Amino acid sequence: MEQTFLSQLLATLKTFTFKDFIDVTIIALLLFYLLRLFRQSRVGQLIKGFLILLAVYGVSYLFQLTMLKYILNSIFTYWAIIFIVVFQPELRLGLERLGRSNKRLRSFVSSTVQNPEDQIYRALSDVADTCAVFSKSKTGALIVFERETPLGEIADSGTVLNSDVSPALLGNIFFNKAPLHDGACIIREGKIHAAGCILPLSDNLNISQDLGTRHRAAIGMSEVSDAVVVVVSEETGSISVALNGMLTRDFKRDDLYNRLVELIIVGDNNNASGMFATLFNKRKEKKNEKE
């Protein structure tokens, strides 16, 4: 069997031409580009949902669940149209990126941080300190912590900074006469990835009428992703945290820091992202060793 495989492989290589090499290279580049696009947006999660739907269809076919099979079969009949409608924003974004060859795609945060654990803790502390100052001065702010859901398309709506978190930089970003102060600031892996970003507003009609655009944007962002969003009210100075479409209000500095550590590093309901959970466990192990 091995000899048959080797003989087939050698026969294929003999007929492999330079034209075939160009063909394979172009396909590989396209696949790489698509995978990178999926990684930086919510397309990957939508594809997972489609695969789950496909698995349910397989189960309905296997056990002859007539009604379920009929409904899913009707959906898959028009899968091409559904795909275009569902992925229309991502497809448009991908074509725009392909057309302009935007160099900003290369500026996303890499894994070159020497001490990521310390950087993340320091970022959370700096954000808590800054929000406390903003609360006293009634400076409006909108800060998004990226978790499992990639926010690449949201970041593209603003200005990519890729800078360390500091109260001074956050103060400059949200200064009421600064160009980026009306948008959101996205923090990825302990760094300010982008600022001046436009967030989706919530369509929830039950939101309190005394909440402004910032709070609706914070809730809207938490509805379409697993991001943790911190918002400081410009009218009252109140600090709030949005998560999973719910808004918790009136945080103080220490309460905010502890909540951010719980959500960003420890993980909400023990559902931490892999990197942050690993960092937190290492930190605990180091403390235990010292003790």
PDB file of C-alpha atoms in Angstrom:
ATOM      1  CA  MET A   1       0.000   0.000   0.000  1.00  0.00           C
ATOM      2  CA  GLU A   2       2.902   2.338   0.812  1.00  0.00           C
ATOM      3  CA  GLN A   3       4.508   1.595  -2.544  1.00  0.00           C
ATOM      4  CA  THR A   4       1.243   2.358  -4.326  1.00  0.00           C
ATOM      5  CA  PHE A   5       0.988   5.684  -2.511  1.00  0.00           C
ATOM      6  CA  LEU A   6       4.610   6.556  -3.285  1.00  0.00           C
ATOM      7  CA  SER A   7       4.207   5.629  -6.937  1.00  0.00           C
ATOM      8  CA  GLN A   8       1.086   7.793  -7.208  1.00  0.00           C
ATOM      9  CA  LEU A   9       2.894  10.659  -5.489  1.00  0.00           C
ATOM     10  CA  LEU A  10       5.887  10.387  -7.849  1.00  0.00           C
ATOM     11  CA  ALA A  11       3.576  10.236 -10.861  1.00  0.00           C
ATOM     12  CA  THR A  12       1.818  13.398  -9.655  1.00  0.00           C
ATOM     13  CA  LEU A  13       5.116  15.200  -9.079  1.00  0.00           C
ATOM     14  CA  LYS A  14       6.288  14.329 -12.588  1.00  0.00           C
ATOM     15  CA  THR A  15       3.251  16.036 -14.075  1.00  0.00           C
ATOM     16  CA  PHE A  16       3.469  18.984 -11.681  1.00  0.00           C
ATOM     17  CA  THR A  17       4.301  22.119 -13.698  1.00  0.00           C
ATOM     18  CA  PHE A  18       5.147  25.709 -12.874  1.00  0.00           C
ATOM     19  CA  LYS A  19       1.562  26.641 -13.738  1.00  0.00           C
ATOM     20  CA  ASP A  20       0.342  24.187 -11.066  1.00  0.00           C
ATOM     21  CA  PHE A  21       2.736  25.764  -8.571  1.00  0.00           C
ATOM     22  CA  ILE A  22       1.257  29.225  -9.240  1.00  0.00           C
ATOM     23  CA  ASP A  23      -2.250  27.779  -8.933  1.00  0.00           C
ATOM     24  CA  VAL A  24      -1.526  26.162  -5.540  1.00  0.00           C
ATOM     25  CA  THR A  25       0.283  29.272  -4.247  1.00  0.00           C
ATOM     26  CA  ILE A  26      -2.626  31.581  -5.087  1.00  0.00           C
ATOM     27  CA  ILE A  27      -5.122  29.224  -3.422  1.00  0.00           C
ATOM     28  CA  ALA A  28      -2.902  28.988  -0.321  1.00  0.00           C
ATOM     29  CA  LEU A  29      -2.656  32.790  -0.086  1.00  0.00           C
ATOM     30  CA  LEU A  30      -6.415  33.174  -0.454  1.00  0.00           C
ATOM     31  CA  LEU A  31      -7.040  30.594   2.271  1.00  0.00           C
ATOM     32  CA  PHE A  32      -4.513  32.324   4.532  1.00  0.00           C
ATOM     33  CA  TYR A  33      -6.206  35.679   3.942  1.00  0.00           C
ATOM     34  CA  LEU A  34      -9.660  34.227   4.679  1.00  0.00           C
ATOM     35  CA  LEU A  35      -8.454  32.540   7.866  1.00  0.00           C
ATOM     36  CA  ARG A  36      -6.876  35.792   9.060  1.00  0.00           C
ATOM     37  CA  LEU A  37     -10.068  37.683   8.262  1.00  0.00           C
ATOM     38  CA  PHE A  38     -12.129  35.110  10.183  1.00  0.00           C
ATOM     39  CA  ARG A  39      -9.763  35.299  13.151  1.00  0.00           C
ATOM     40  CA  GLN A  40     -10.137  39.082  13.413  1.00  0.00           C
ATOM     41  CA  SER A  41     -13.918  39.160  13.162  1.00  0.00           C
ATOM     42  CA  ARG A  42     -17.009  37.300  14.316  1.00  0.00           C
ATOM     43  CA  VAL A  43     -17.208  35.258  11.108  1.00  0.00           C
ATOM     44  CA  GLY A  44     -15.531  32.307  12.808  1.00  0.00           C
ATOM     45  CA  GLN A  45     -18.274  32.101  15.420  1.00  0.00           C
ATOM     46  CA  LEU A  46     -20.971  32.381  12.745  1.00  0.00           C
ATOM     47  CA  ILE A  47     -19.341  29.498  10.859  1.00  0.00           C
ATOM     48  CA  LYS A  48     -19.377  27.438  14.064  1.00  0.00           C
ATOM     49  CA  GLY A  49     -23.117  28.072  14.293  1.00  0.00           C
ATOM     50  CA  PHE A  50     -23.541  26.974  10.675  1.00  0.00           C
ATOM     51  CA  LEU A  51     -21.596  23.758  11.369  1.00  0.00           C
ATOM     52  CA  ILE A  52     -23.801  23.043  14.393  1.00  0.00           C
ATOM     53  CA  LEU A  53     -26.845  23.524  12.167  1.00  0.00           C
ATOM     54  CA  LEU A  54     -25.304  21.107   9.670  1.00  0.00           C
ATOM     55  CA  ALA A  55     -24.755  18.547  12.441  1.00  0.00           C
ATOM     56  CA  VAL A  56     -28.401  18.888  13.507  1.00  0.00           C
ATOM     57  CA  TYR A  57     -29.400  18.279   9.897  1.00  0.00           C
ATOM     58  CA  GLY A  58     -27.318  15.098   9.910  1.00  0.00           C
ATOM     59  CA  VAL A  59     -29.058  13.914  13.078  1.00  0.00           C
ATOM     60  CA  SER A  60     -32.491  14.657  11.581  1.00  0.00           C
ATOM     61  CA  TYR A  61     -31.550  12.682   8.457  1.00  0.00           C
ATOM     62  CA  LEU A  62     -30.170   9.772  10.503  1.00  0.00           C
ATOM     63  CA  PHE A  63     -33.240   9.434  12.744  1.00  0.00           C
ATOM     64  CA  GLN A  64     -35.714  10.470  10.029  1.00  0.00           C
ATOM     65  CA  LEU A  65     -37.101  13.493  11.903  1.00  0.00           C
ATOM     66  CA  THR A  66     -39.380  14.533   9.077  1.00  0.00           C
ATOM     67  CA  MET A  67     -40.398  18.051  10.101  1.00  0.00           C
ATOM     68  CA  LEU A  68     -36.915  19.115  11.272  1.00  0.00           C
ATOM     69  CA  LYS A  69     -35.351  17.643   8.143  1.00  0.00           C
ATOM     70  CA  TYR A  70     -37.826  19.496   5.932  1.00  0.00           C
ATOM     71  CA  ILE A  71     -37.131  22.860   7.618  1.00  0.00           C
ATOM     72  CA  LEU A  72     -33.348  22.453   7.489  1.00  0.00           C
ATOM     73  CA  ASN A  73     -33.471  21.161   3.944  1.00  0.00           C
ATOM     74  CA  SER A  74     -35.376  24.307   2.946  1.00  0.00           C
ATOM     75  CA  ILE A  75     -32.698  26.431   4.611  1.00  0.00           C
ATOM     76  CA  PHE A  76     -29.814  24.639   2.919  1.00  0.00           C
ATOM     77  CA  THR A  77     -31.556  24.930  -0.467  1.00  0.00           C
ATOM     78  CA  TYR A  78     -30.943  28.664  -0.320  1.00  0.00           C
ATOM     79  CA  TRP A  79     -27.660  28.489   1.604  1.00  0.00           C
ATOM     80  CA  ALA A  80     -25.783  30.676  -0.902  1.00  0.00           C
ATOM     81  CA  ILE A  81     -28.246  33.565  -0.522  1.00  0.00           C
ATOM     82  CA  ILE A  82     -28.328  33.117   3.268  1.00  0.00           C
ATOM     83  CA  PHE A  83     -24.513  33.123   3.375  1.00  0.00           C
ATOM     84  CA  ILE A  84     -24.336  36.416   1.459  1.00  0.00           C
ATOM     85  CA  VAL A  85     -26.998  38.058   3.653  1.00  0.00           C
ATOM     86  CA  VAL A  86     -25.519  36.885   6.976  1.00  0.00           C
ATOM     87  CA  PHE A  87     -21.878  37.594   6.097  1.00  0.00           C
ATOM     88  CA  GLN A  88     -22.516  40.744   4.058  1.00  0.00           C
ATOM     89  CA  PRO A  89     -20.621  43.126   6.435  1.00  0.00           C
ATOM     90  CA  GLU A  90     -17.630  40.771   6.685  1.00  0.00           C
ATOM     91  CA  LEU A  91     -17.551  40.100   2.935  1.00  0.00           C
ATOM     92  CA  ARG A  92     -17.612  43.829   2.186  1.00  0.00           C
ATOM     93  CA  LEU A  93     -14.896  44.468   4.754  1.00  0.00           C
ATOM     94  CA  GLY A  94     -12.757  41.671   3.313  1.00  0.00           C
ATOM     95  CA  LEU A  95     -13.060  43.010  -0.234  1.00  0.00           C
ATOM     96  CA  GLU A  96     -12.232  46.529   0.936  1.00  0.00           C
ATOM     97  CA  ARG A  97      -9.126  45.251   2.711  1.00  0.00           C
ATOM     98  CA  LEU A  98      -8.094  43.245  -0.307  1.00  0.00           C
ATOM     99  CA  GLY A  99      -8.512  46.267  -2.554  1.00  0.00           C
ATOM    100  CA  ARG A 100      -6.579  48.774  -0.501  1.00  0.00           C
ATOM    101  CA  SER A 101      -3.960  46.399   1.013  1.00  0.00           C
ATOM    102  CA  ASN A 102      -4.234  48.278   4.268  1.00  0.00           C
ATOM    103  CA  LYS A 103      -1.032  48.213   6.266  1.00  0.00           C
ATOM    104  CA  ARG A 104      -2.994  48.461   9.464  1.00  0.00           C
ATOM    105  CA  LEU A 105      -3.697  44.735   9.197  1.00  0.00           C
ATOM    106  CA  ARG A 106      -0.079  44.120  10.126  1.00  0.00           C
ATOM    107  CA  SER A 107      -0.252  46.251  13.243  1.00  0.00           C
ATOM    108  CA  PHE A 108      -2.446  44.000  15.370  1.00  0.00           C
ATOM    109  CA  VAL A 109      -0.966  42.990  18.674  1.00  0.00           C
ATOM    110  CA  SER A 110       1.547  40.143  18.436  1.00  0.00           C
ATOM    111  CA  SER A 111       2.658  37.796  21.144  1.00  0.00           C
ATOM    112  CA  THR A 112       5.938  39.623  21.794  1.00  0.00           C
ATOM    113  CA  VAL A 113       5.091  40.937  25.249  1.00  0.00           C
ATOM    114  CA  GLN A 114       7.829  39.967  27.702  1.00  0.00           C
ATOM    115  CA  ASN A 115       5.647  40.026  30.834  1.00  0.00           C
ATOM    116  CA  PRO A 116       2.024  39.737  29.658  1.00  0.00           C
ATOM    117  CA  GLU A 117       0.715  38.884  33.124  1.00  0.00           C
ATOM    118  CA  ASP A 118       2.119  42.027  34.738  1.00  0.00           C
ATOM    119  CA  GLN A 119       1.020  44.123  31.774  1.00  0.00           C
ATOM    120  CA  ILE A 120      -2.599  42.970  32.021  1.00  0.00           C
ATOM    121  CA  TYR A 121      -2.782  43.586  35.772  1.00  0.00           C
ATOM    122  CA  ARG A 122      -1.164  46.994  35.322  1.00  0.00           C
ATOM    123  CA  ALA A 123      -3.618  47.847  32.531  1.00  0.00           C
ATOM    124  CA  LEU A 124      -6.606  46.970  34.729  1.00  0.00           C
ATOM    125  CA  SER A 125      -5.196  49.048  37.584  1.00  0.00           C
ATOM    126  CA  ASP A 126      -4.548  52.025  35.290  1.00  0.00           C
ATOM    127  CA  VAL A 127      -8.058  51.818  33.841  1.00  0.00           C
ATOM    128  CA  ALA A 128      -9.572  51.707  37.344  1.00  0.00           C
ATOM    129  CA  ASP A 129      -7.458  54.696  38.444  1.00  0.00           C
ATOM    130  CA  THR A 130      -8.358  56.658  35.315  1.00  0.00           C
ATOM    131  CA  CYS A 131     -12.077  55.941  35.635  1.00  0.00           C
ATOM    132  CA  ALA A 132     -11.985  57.139  39.251  1.00  0.00           C
ATOM    133  CA  VAL A 133     -10.440  60.431  38.080  1.00  0.00           C
ATOM    134  CA  PHE A 134     -12.948  60.671  35.213  1.00  0.00           C
ATOM    135  CA  SER A 135     -15.776  60.074  37.675  1.00  0.00           C
ATOM    136  CA  LYS A 136     -14.723  63.062  39.794  1.00  0.00           C
ATOM    137  CA  SER A 137     -14.213  65.348  36.779  1.00  0.00           C
ATOM    138  CA  LYS A 138     -17.297  63.970  34.973  1.00  0.00           C
ATOM    139  CA  THR A 139     -15.306  63.068  31.881  1.00  0.00           C
ATOM    140  CA  GLY A 140     -17.152  60.670  29.584  1.00  0.00           C
ATOM    141  CA  ALA A 141     -15.314  57.479  28.633  1.00  0.00           C
ATOM    142  CA  LEU A 142     -16.023  54.187  26.871  1.00  0.00           C
ATOM    143  CA  ILE A 143     -13.455  51.397  27.298  1.00  0.00           C
ATOM    144  CA  VAL A 144     -13.870  47.937  25.752  1.00  0.00           C
ATOM    145  CA  PHE A 145     -11.897  44.909  26.947  1.00  0.00           C
ATOM    146  CA  GLU A 146     -11.687  42.290  24.203  1.00  0.00           C
ATOM    147  CA  ARG A 147     -12.038  38.678  25.384  1.00  0.00           C
ATOM    148  CA  GLU A 148     -12.840  35.604  23.244  1.00  0.00           C
ATOM    149  CA  THR A 149     -14.803  37.418  20.524  1.00  0.00           C
ATOM    150  CA  PRO A 150     -12.371  39.170  18.125  1.00  0.00           C
ATOM    151  CA  LEU A 151     -13.225  42.841  17.581  1.00  0.00           C
ATOM    152  CA  GLY A 152     -11.171  43.428  14.443  1.00  0.00           C
ATOM    153  CA  GLU A 153     -13.974  45.066  12.474  1.00  0.00           C
ATOM    154  CA  ILE A 154     -14.821  47.356  15.403  1.00  0.00           C
ATOM    155  CA  ALA A 155     -11.152  48.355  15.750  1.00  0.00           C
ATOM    156  CA  ASP A 156     -11.028  49.192  12.035  1.00  0.00           C
ATOM    157  CA  SER A 157     -13.679  51.871  12.579  1.00  0.00           C
ATOM    158  CA  GLY A 158     -11.241  53.828  14.756  1.00  0.00           C
ATOM    159  CA  THR A 159      -7.520  54.593  14.888  1.00  0.00           C
ATOM    160  CA  VAL A 160      -5.072  51.790  15.691  1.00  0.00           C
ATOM    161  CA  LEU A 161      -2.645  52.826  18.447  1.00  0.00           C
ATOM    162  CA  ASN A 162      -1.139  49.594  19.828  1.00  0.00           C
ATOM    163  CA  SER A 163       0.110  51.464  22.900  1.00  0.00           C
ATOM    164  CA  ASP A 164       0.631  50.671  26.560  1.00  0.00           C
ATOM    165  CA  VAL A 165      -2.238  51.612  28.864  1.00  0.00           C
ATOM    166  CA  SER A 166      -1.578  54.675  31.007  1.00  0.00           C
ATOM    167  CA  PRO A 167      -3.788  57.241  32.769  1.00  0.00           C
ATOM    168  CA  ALA A 168      -2.085  60.009  30.774  1.00  0.00           C
ATOM    169  CA  LEU A 169      -2.871  58.413  27.408  1.00  0.00           C
ATOM    170  CA  LEU A 170      -6.457  57.595  28.401  1.00  0.00           C
ATOM    171  CA  GLY A 171      -6.827  61.169  29.629  1.00  0.00           C
ATOM    172  CA  ASN A 172      -5.670  62.495  26.250  1.00  0.00           C
ATOM    173  CA  ILE A 173      -7.962  60.115  24.339  1.00  0.00           C
ATOM    174  CA  PHE A 174     -11.111  61.079  26.280  1.00  0.00           C
ATOM    175  CA  PHE A 175     -10.338  64.786  26.696  1.00  0.00           C
ATOM    176  CA  ASN A 176     -13.566  66.439  25.554  1.00  0.00           C
ATOM    177  CA  LYS A 177     -11.864  68.407  22.764  1.00  0.00           C
ATOM    178  CA  ALA A 178      -9.728  65.498  21.508  1.00  0.00           C
ATOM    179  CA  PRO A 179     -10.614  64.033  18.067  1.00  0.00           C
ATOM    180  CA  LEU A 180     -11.065  60.502  19.474  1.00  0.00           C
ATOM    181  CA  HIS A 181     -13.026  61.286  22.645  1.00  0.00           C
ATOM    182  CA  ASP A 182     -16.489  60.447  21.235  1.00  0.00           C
ATOM    183  CA  GLY A 183     -15.533  56.886  20.274  1.00  0.00           C
ATOM    184  CA  ALA A 184     -14.589  53.807  22.271  1.00  0.00           C
ATOM    185  CA  CYS A 185     -11.151  52.614  23.265  1.00  0.00           C
ATOM    186  CA  ILE A 186     -10.426  48.902  22.687  1.00  0.00           C
ATOM    187  CA  ILE A 187      -7.962  47.156  25.000  1.00  0.00           C
ATOM    188  CA  ARG A 188      -6.527  43.878  23.728  1.00  0.00           C
ATOM    189  CA  GLU A 189      -4.116  41.760  25.784  1.00  0.00           C
ATOM    190  CA  GLY A 190      -3.250  44.614  28.114  1.00  0.00           C
ATOM    191  CA  LYS A 191      -2.662  47.231  25.402  1.00  0.00           C
ATOM    192  CA  ILE A 192      -4.738  50.035  23.921  1.00  0.00           C
ATOM    193  CA  HIS A 193      -5.272  48.523  20.501  1.00  0.00           C
ATOM    194  CA  ALA A 194      -7.478  51.230  18.985  1.00  0.00           C
ATOM    195  CA  ALA A 195      -9.356  54.402  19.946  1.00  0.00           C
ATOM    196  CA  GLY A 196     -12.198  56.429  18.484  1.00  0.00           C
ATOM    197  CA  CYS A 197     -14.028  53.208  17.571  1.00  0.00           C
ATOM    198  CA  ILE A 198     -17.727  53.143  16.714  1.00  0.00           C
ATOM    199  CA  LEU A 199     -19.779  50.620  18.690  1.00  0.00           C
ATOM    200  CA  PRO A 200     -23.186  49.184  17.748  1.00  0.00           C
ATOM    201  CA  LEU A 201     -26.065  50.723  19.707  1.00  0.00           C
ATOM    202  CA  SER A 202     -28.451  48.463  21.583  1.00  0.00           C
ATOM    203  CA  ASP A 203     -31.983  48.048  20.215  1.00  0.00           C
ATOM    204  CA  ASN A 204     -33.320  47.055  23.637  1.00  0.00           C
ATOM    205  CA  LEU A 205     -36.447  49.140  24.285  1.00  0.00           C
ATOM    206  CA  ASN A 206     -36.333  48.410  28.021  1.00  0.00           C
ATOM    207  CA  ILE A 207     -33.173  50.433  28.614  1.00  0.00           C
ATOM    208  CA  SER A 208     -33.706  53.294  31.050  1.00  0.00           C
ATOM    209  CA  GLN A 209     -34.430  56.623  29.391  1.00  0.00           C
ATOM    210  CA  ASP A 210     -31.813  58.385  31.529  1.00  0.00           C
ATOM    211  CA  LEU A 211     -29.016  56.457  29.817  1.00  0.00           C
ATOM    212  CA  GLY A 212     -27.288  58.232  26.956  1.00  0.00           C
ATOM    213  CA  THR A 213     -25.565  57.122  23.773  1.00  0.00           C
ATOM    214  CA  ARG A 214     -22.414  55.923  25.539  1.00  0.00           C
ATOM    215  CA  HIS A 215     -24.356  53.546  27.756  1.00  0.00           C
ATOM    216  CA  ARG A 216     -26.435  52.275  24.825  1.00  0.00           C
ATOM    217  CA  ALA A 217     -23.232  51.666  22.883  1.00  0.00           C
ATOM    218  CA  ALA A 218     -21.710  49.822  25.851  1.00  0.00           C
ATOM    219  CA  ILE A 219     -24.777  47.595  26.178  1.00  0.00           C
ATOM    220  CA  GLY A 220     -24.933  47.079  22.401  1.00  0.00           C
ATOM    221  CA  MET A 221     -21.273  45.993  22.277  1.00  0.00           C
ATOM    222  CA  SER A 222     -21.832  43.537  25.135  1.00  0.00           C
ATOM    223  CA  GLU A 223     -24.897  42.119  23.360  1.00  0.00           C
ATOM    224  CA  VAL A 224     -23.027  41.132  20.177  1.00  0.00           C
ATOM    225  CA  SER A 225     -19.795  39.950  21.853  1.00  0.00           C
ATOM    226  CA  ASP A 226     -18.399  38.696  25.147  1.00  0.00           C
ATOM    227  CA  ALA A 227     -16.475  41.962  25.652  1.00  0.00           C
ATOM    228  CA  VAL A 228     -16.420  43.729  29.008  1.00  0.00           C
ATOM    229  CA  VAL A 229     -17.281  47.410  28.534  1.00  0.00           C
ATOM    230  CA  VAL A 230     -16.557  50.131  31.089  1.00  0.00           C
ATOM    231  CA  VAL A 231     -18.429  53.413  30.677  1.00  0.00           C
ATOM    232  CA  VAL A 232     -18.122  56.659  32.632  1.00  0.00           C
ATOM    233  CA  SER A 233     -21.096  59.021  32.463  1.00  0.00           C
ATOM    234  CA  GLU A 234     -20.366  62.580  31.372  1.00  0.00           C
ATOM    235  CA  GLU A 235     -23.488  63.856  33.153  1.00  0.00           C
ATOM    236  CA  THR A 236     -23.253  62.110  36.542  1.00  0.00           C
ATOM    237  CA  GLY A 237     -19.701  60.730  36.665  1.00  0.00           C
ATOM    238  CA  SER A 238     -21.118  57.286  37.435  1.00  0.00           C
ATOM    239  CA  ILE A 239     -18.951  54.273  36.485  1.00  0.00           C
ATOM    240  CA  SER A 240     -20.761  51.297  34.939  1.00  0.00           C
ATOM    241  CA  VAL A 241     -19.815  47.919  33.494  1.00  0.00           C
ATOM    242  CA  ALA A 242     -21.713  46.262  30.617  1.00  0.00           C
ATOM    243  CA  LEU A 243     -21.585  42.491  30.153  1.00  0.00           C
ATOM    244  CA  ASN A 244     -23.862  40.176  28.166  1.00  0.00           C
ATOM    245  CA  GLY A 245     -26.358  42.968  27.518  1.00  0.00           C
ATOM    246  CA  MET A 246     -26.652  43.878  31.218  1.00  0.00           C
ATOM    247  CA  LEU A 247     -25.415  47.114  32.790  1.00  0.00           C
ATOM    248  CA  THR A 248     -24.150  47.267  36.387  1.00  0.00           C
ATOM    249  CA  ARG A 249     -23.815  50.806  37.720  1.00  0.00           C
ATOM    250  CA  ASP A 250     -22.178  52.910  40.441  1.00  0.00           C
ATOM    251  CA  PHE A 251     -18.755  51.279  40.753  1.00  0.00           C
ATOM    252  CA  LYS A 252     -16.017  52.718  42.940  1.00  0.00           C
ATOM    253  CA  ARG A 253     -12.327  52.418  42.089  1.00  0.00           C
ATOM    254  CA  ASP A 254     -11.543  49.258  44.083  1.00  0.00           C
ATOM    255  CA  ASP A 255     -14.834  47.582  43.169  1.00  0.00           C
ATOM    256  CA  LEU A 256     -14.171  48.278  39.481  1.00  0.00           C
ATOM    257  CA  TYR A 257     -10.630  46.868  39.639  1.00  0.00           C
ATOM    258  CA  ASN A 258     -11.762  43.696  41.423  1.00  0.00           C
ATOM    259  CA  ARG A 259     -14.600  43.204  38.953  1.00  0.00           C
ATOM    260  CA  LEU A 260     -12.275  43.644  35.971  1.00  0.00           C
ATOM    261  CA  VAL A 261      -9.790  41.152  37.409  1.00  0.00           C
ATOM    262  CA  GLU A 262     -12.656  38.710  37.928  1.00  0.00           C
ATOM    263  CA  LEU A 263     -13.957  39.093  34.380  1.00  0.00           C
ATOM    264  CA  ILE A 264     -10.775  39.637  32.353  1.00  0.00           C
ATOM    265  CA  ILE A 265      -8.326  37.348  34.161  1.00  0.00           C
ATOM    266  CA  VAL A 266     -10.190  34.924  36.398  1.00  0.00           C
ATOM    267  CA  GLY A 267     -13.142  34.641  34.021  1.00  0.00           C
ATOM    268  CA  ASP A 268     -16.840  35.232  34.510  1.00  0.00           C
ATOM    269  CA  ASN A 269     -18.499  32.122  35.961  1.00  0.00           C
ATOM    270  CA  ASN A 270     -15.215  30.239  35.630  1.00  0.00           C
ATOM    271  CA  ASN A 271     -15.306  30.704  31.862  1.00  0.00           C
ATOM    272  CA  ALA A 272     -11.989  32.427  31.356  1.00  0.00           C
ATOM    273  CA  SER A 273     -10.213  32.705  28.067  1.00  0.00           C
ATOM    274  CA  GLY A 274      -7.304  30.323  27.746  1.00  0.00           C
ATOM    275  CA  MET A 275      -4.493  32.859  27.910  1.00  0.00           C
ATOM    276  CA  PHE A 276      -5.850  34.864  30.827  1.00  0.00           C
ATOM    277  CA  ALA A 277      -6.741  31.744  32.819  1.00  0.00           C
ATOM    278  CA  THR A 278      -3.228  30.404  32.299  1.00  0.00           C
ATOM    279  CA  LEU A 279      -1.683  33.695  33.408  1.00  0.00           C
ATOM    280  CA  PHE A 280      -3.844  33.806  36.512  1.00  0.00           C
ATOM    281  CA  ASN A 281      -2.986  30.213  37.442  1.00  0.00           C
ATOM    282  CA  LYS A 282       0.728  30.932  37.018  1.00  0.00           C
ATOM    283  CA  ARG A 283       0.396  33.955  39.269  1.00  0.00           C
ATOM    284  CA  LYS A 284      -1.291  31.825  41.949  1.00  0.00           C
ATOM    285  CA  GLU A 285       1.407  29.156  41.646  1.00  0.00           C
ATOM    286  CA  LYS A 286       4.143  31.766  42.114  1.00  0.00           C
ATOM    287  CA  LYS A 287       2.423  33.137  45.220  1.00  0.00           C
ATOM    288  CA  ASN A 288       2.062  29.626  46.647  1.00  0.00           C
ATOM    289  CA  GLU A 289       5.733  28.898  46.017  1.00  0.00           C
ATOM    290  CA  LYS A 290       6.763  32.089  47.843  1.00  0.00           C
ATOM    291  CA  GLU A 291       4.550  31.206  50.774  1.00  0.00           C
TER     292      GLU A 291
END
